[in-house]
Amino acid sequence: MSRALYFLIAFFLILVVLVLGLQVGSFESDLGILTEALLHYNPNDTTHFVLVHLRLPRLLLALVVGASLALAGYLMQAMVNNGLADPYLLGTASGASLGAIIVFFGFVPITLAGIYMPPIFALAGAFLVTLVVVMLGYRKRQLIPSQLLLAGIAISALGTSIVGLLTFLSDSESKLRTVIFWSMGSFERASWAMLPYPAVALLLALLLFINYQKHLNILLLGEERAQALGVQVARTRWVILVTVSVVTGFAVATSGPIGFVGLIIPHVTRGLMGTTGRSNLLFCAFVGGFFMLLCDLLSRLLYPPAGLPIGIITSFFGVPFFVYLLLRKNYNFKG
């Protein structure tokens, strides 16, 4: 099939799951009610309020977070030339989690000057952890991918330990419940005010790396060949690291750390579009958004009305896929 047809199919599937997701909840709504709520919103109608201010922001946030994690995973796998990499290997998720949890536990006001603070602190935590990992990943003024990943694993474990310590010392049952549920991944706290943070980060990342797609493809050939072909490898890696930190930080802050999306979706993208397809990044975002919407829909169908934590659903898909990659024993791309 042509690439354009793949995009049309992905777009159609996203619309179908969006419509189905809007109709699933504590009370069902048909297409007529849904259309009326979207085109002729009545703030005094409870059904309209639930559809427009509760379900729709949740679904759009799932779409954006799924696209963000898939994009970040694609960038990480290209940077280290390894199919087992994902956006959490640099410890970005643990840093973002720590920043957000500091706010949830009340060390910082949840809103300050009208600004919702968890995404801000999550981004700061993601940047700080990534900076530490990058510093540890340098050797002789060169960024060594294998050393970078090992440093990421160690710092991630440290961040997780600090989060566990704060959770253990907390004396508020409501805060503990919020943090524990959030740590497994959830879109329950979705709102229109929260949505712009990850959406803007995703849009800017896509605009940036659509122009960098050729650089990413050349990186798959190896560092020496990439430099010989004129790619500034160090600069490209820095751009990837900063972008992954921002996109992952906002995604984790708004939904919690949801695993395996950044691992699975890049492989699906390359399987359908080829390893060096020019539109891979955009298609990866589409498929990631669809996958997250599907997981959210399944979570609410399996455990209505609130739904299971999203991380549980993605793990059911991700763990078998990870085992398959291990058995295949082919992690590096041929370019």
mmCIF file of N, CA, C and O in Angstrom, residues 74 77-78 80-84 216-223 225-226 229 267 270-271 274-277 280 328-335:
data_model
loop_
_atom_site.group_PDB
_atom_site.id
_atom_site.type_symbol
_atom_site.label_atom_id
_atom_site.label_comp_id
_atom_site.label_asym_id
_atom_site.label_seq_id
_atom_site.Cartn_x
_atom_site.Cartn_y
_atom_site.Cartn_z
ATOM 1 N N TYR A 74 10.771 7.011 18.821
ATOM 2 C CA TYR A 74 11.383 6.947 17.487
ATOM 3 C C TYR A 74 12.709 7.718 17.479
ATOM 4 O O TYR A 74 13.715 7.239 16.930
ATOM 5 N N GLN A 77 15.433 5.755 19.509
ATOM 6 C CA GLN A 77 15.937 4.580 18.800
ATOM 7 C C GLN A 77 16.847 4.976 17.651
ATOM 8 O O GLN A 77 17.829 4.295 17.362
ATOM 9 N N ALA A 78 16.523 6.087 16.999
ATOM 10 C CA ALA A 78 17.390 6.570 15.922
ATOM 11 C C ALA A 78 18.715 7.084 16.477
ATOM 12 O O ALA A 78 19.780 6.867 15.882
ATOM 13 N N VAL A 80 20.409 6.222 19.262
ATOM 14 C CA VAL A 80 21.333 5.196 19.764
ATOM 15 C C VAL A 80 21.412 3.999 18.818
ATOM 16 O O VAL A 80 22.137 3.049 19.088
ATOM 17 N N ASN A 81 20.661 4.044 17.723
ATOM 18 C CA ASN A 81 20.675 2.979 16.722
ATOM 19 C C ASN A 81 20.370 1.623 17.340
ATOM 20 O O ASN A 81 21.036 0.631 17.082
ATOM 21 N N ASN A 82 19.335 1.620 18.179
ATOM 22 C CA ASN A 82 18.968 0.392 18.891
ATOM 23 C C ASN A 82 17.455 0.330 19.046
ATOM 24 O O ASN A 82 16.832 1.268 19.546
ATOM 25 N N GLY A 83 16.878 -0.782 18.601
ATOM 26 C CA GLY A 83 15.433 -0.931 18.631
ATOM 27 C C GLY A 83 14.843 -1.190 19.994
ATOM 28 O O GLY A 83 13.620 -1.239 20.134
ATOM 29 N N LEU A 84 15.664 -1.364 21.029
ATOM 30 C CA LEU A 84 15.157 -1.579 22.383
ATOM 31 C C LEU A 84 15.091 -0.284 23.194
ATOM 32 O O LEU A 84 14.675 -0.305 24.350
ATOM 33 N N LEU A 216 18.235 11.925 10.769
ATOM 34 C CA LEU A 216 17.939 10.730 11.545
ATOM 35 C C LEU A 216 18.243 9.466 10.739
ATOM 36 O O LEU A 216 18.788 8.496 11.268
ATOM 37 N N ASN A 217 17.887 9.491 9.462
ATOM 38 C CA ASN A 217 18.153 8.326 8.611
ATOM 39 C C ASN A 217 19.644 8.076 8.458
ATOM 40 O O ASN A 217 20.099 6.927 8.480
ATOM 41 N N ILE A 218 20.414 9.144 8.313
ATOM 42 C CA ILE A 218 21.857 8.994 8.150
ATOM 43 C C ILE A 218 22.505 8.510 9.444
ATOM 44 O O ILE A 218 23.484 7.749 9.422
ATOM 45 N N LEU A 219 21.951 8.909 10.597
ATOM 46 C CA LEU A 219 22.481 8.436 11.882
ATOM 47 C C LEU A 219 22.424 6.921 11.988
ATOM 48 O O LEU A 219 23.251 6.306 12.676
ATOM 49 N N LEU A 220 21.457 6.301 11.340
ATOM 50 C CA LEU A 220 21.322 4.849 11.393
ATOM 51 C C LEU A 220 22.489 4.137 10.728
ATOM 52 O O LEU A 220 22.705 2.942 10.952
ATOM 53 N N LEU A 221 23.263 4.857 9.929
ATOM 54 C CA LEU A 221 24.415 4.260 9.253
ATOM 55 C C LEU A 221 25.630 4.156 10.166
ATOM 56 O O LEU A 221 26.623 3.537 9.801
ATOM 57 N N GLY A 222 25.566 4.788 11.338
ATOM 58 C CA GLY A 222 26.701 4.794 12.244
ATOM 59 C C GLY A 222 27.317 6.187 12.332
ATOM 60 O O GLY A 222 27.196 7.002 11.409
ATOM 61 N N GLU A 223 27.992 6.449 13.467
ATOM 62 C CA GLU A 223 28.517 7.788 13.717
ATOM 63 C C GLU A 223 29.562 8.208 12.683
ATOM 64 O O GLU A 223 29.517 9.334 12.164
ATOM 65 N N ARG A 225 30.170 7.148 9.533
ATOM 66 C CA ARG A 225 29.618 7.368 8.199
ATOM 67 C C ARG A 225 28.731 8.612 8.174
ATOM 68 O O ARG A 225 28.693 9.339 7.179
ATOM 69 N N ALA A 226 28.016 8.851 9.263
ATOM 70 C CA ALA A 226 27.168 10.040 9.332
ATOM 71 C C ALA A 226 28.008 11.308 9.269
ATOM 72 O O ALA A 226 27.662 12.271 8.562
ATOM 73 N N LEU A 229 29.254 11.961 5.846
ATOM 74 C CA LEU A 229 28.222 12.459 4.942
ATOM 75 C C LEU A 229 27.761 13.865 5.291
ATOM 76 O O LEU A 229 26.807 14.373 4.709
ATOM 77 N N HIS A 267 8.539 0.635 15.924
ATOM 78 C CA HIS A 267 8.720 -0.608 15.165
ATOM 79 C C HIS A 267 7.561 -0.816 14.184
ATOM 80 O O HIS A 267 7.773 -1.236 13.038
ATOM 81 N N ARG A 270 8.157 1.633 11.240
ATOM 82 C CA ARG A 270 9.176 1.198 10.290
ATOM 83 C C ARG A 270 8.734 -0.043 9.513
ATOM 84 O O ARG A 270 9.094 -0.223 8.349
ATOM 85 N N GLY A 271 7.939 -0.906 10.165
ATOM 86 C CA GLY A 271 7.450 -2.081 9.477
ATOM 87 C C GLY A 271 6.508 -1.738 8.331
ATOM 88 O O GLY A 271 6.484 -2.419 7.305
ATOM 89 N N GLY A 274 8.793 1.581 6.150
ATOM 90 C CA GLY A 274 10.205 1.447 5.818
ATOM 91 C C GLY A 274 11.081 2.123 6.857
ATOM 92 O O GLY A 274 10.646 3.019 7.581
ATOM 93 N N THR A 275 12.340 1.707 6.932
ATOM 94 C CA THR A 275 13.248 2.234 7.954
ATOM 95 C C THR A 275 13.561 3.708 7.751
ATOM 96 O O THR A 275 13.729 4.459 8.714
ATOM 97 N N THR A 276 13.620 4.150 6.509
ATOM 98 C CA THR A 276 14.040 5.527 6.238
ATOM 99 C C THR A 276 12.963 6.320 5.504
ATOM 100 O O THR A 276 13.264 7.203 4.718
ATOM 101 N N GLY A 277 11.693 6.008 5.761
ATOM 102 C CA GLY A 277 10.615 6.745 5.106
ATOM 103 C C GLY A 277 10.621 8.222 5.470
ATOM 104 O O GLY A 277 10.863 8.590 6.623
ATOM 105 N N ASN A 280 7.978 9.154 8.173
ATOM 106 C CA ASN A 280 7.908 8.240 9.314
ATOM 107 C C ASN A 280 7.510 8.927 10.609
ATOM 108 O O ASN A 280 6.708 8.401 11.383
ATOM 109 N N ARG A 328 14.117 -12.117 18.667
ATOM 110 C CA ARG A 328 14.544 -11.854 17.297
ATOM 111 C C ARG A 328 16.031 -11.531 17.228
ATOM 112 O O ARG A 328 16.692 -11.754 16.215
ATOM 113 N N LYS A 329 16.571 -10.975 18.339
ATOM 114 C CA LYS A 329 18.004 -10.700 18.479
ATOM 115 C C LYS A 329 18.542 -9.803 17.347
ATOM 116 O O LYS A 329 19.629 -10.002 16.841
ATOM 117 N N ASN A 330 17.762 -8.794 16.987
ATOM 118 C CA ASN A 330 18.200 -7.853 15.949
ATOM 119 C C ASN A 330 17.739 -6.467 16.362
ATOM 120 O O ASN A 330 16.687 -6.012 15.967
ATOM 121 N N TYR A 331 18.559 -5.816 17.191
ATOM 122 C CA TYR A 331 18.154 -4.548 17.765
ATOM 123 C C TYR A 331 18.659 -3.368 16.939
ATOM 124 O O TYR A 331 18.099 -2.285 16.984
ATOM 125 N N ASN A 332 19.770 -3.556 16.247
ATOM 126 C CA ASN A 332 20.374 -2.451 15.503
ATOM 127 C C ASN A 332 19.782 -2.405 14.087
ATOM 128 O O ASN A 332 19.518 -3.425 13.478
ATOM 129 N N PHE A 333 19.617 -1.191 13.583
ATOM 130 C CA PHE A 333 19.032 -1.009 12.271
ATOM 131 C C PHE A 333 20.128 -1.054 11.204
ATOM 132 O O PHE A 333 21.265 -0.648 11.432
ATOM 133 N N LYS A 334 19.736 -1.499 10.044
ATOM 134 C CA LYS A 334 20.701 -1.607 8.956
ATOM 135 C C LYS A 334 20.775 -0.340 8.120
ATOM 136 O O LYS A 334 21.669 -0.181 7.320
ATOM 137 N N GLY A 335 19.791 0.574 8.334
ATOM 138 C CA GLY A 335 19.806 1.836 7.608
ATOM 139 C C GLY A 335 19.235 1.724 6.221
ATOM 140 O O GLY A 335 18.869 0.692 5.748
#
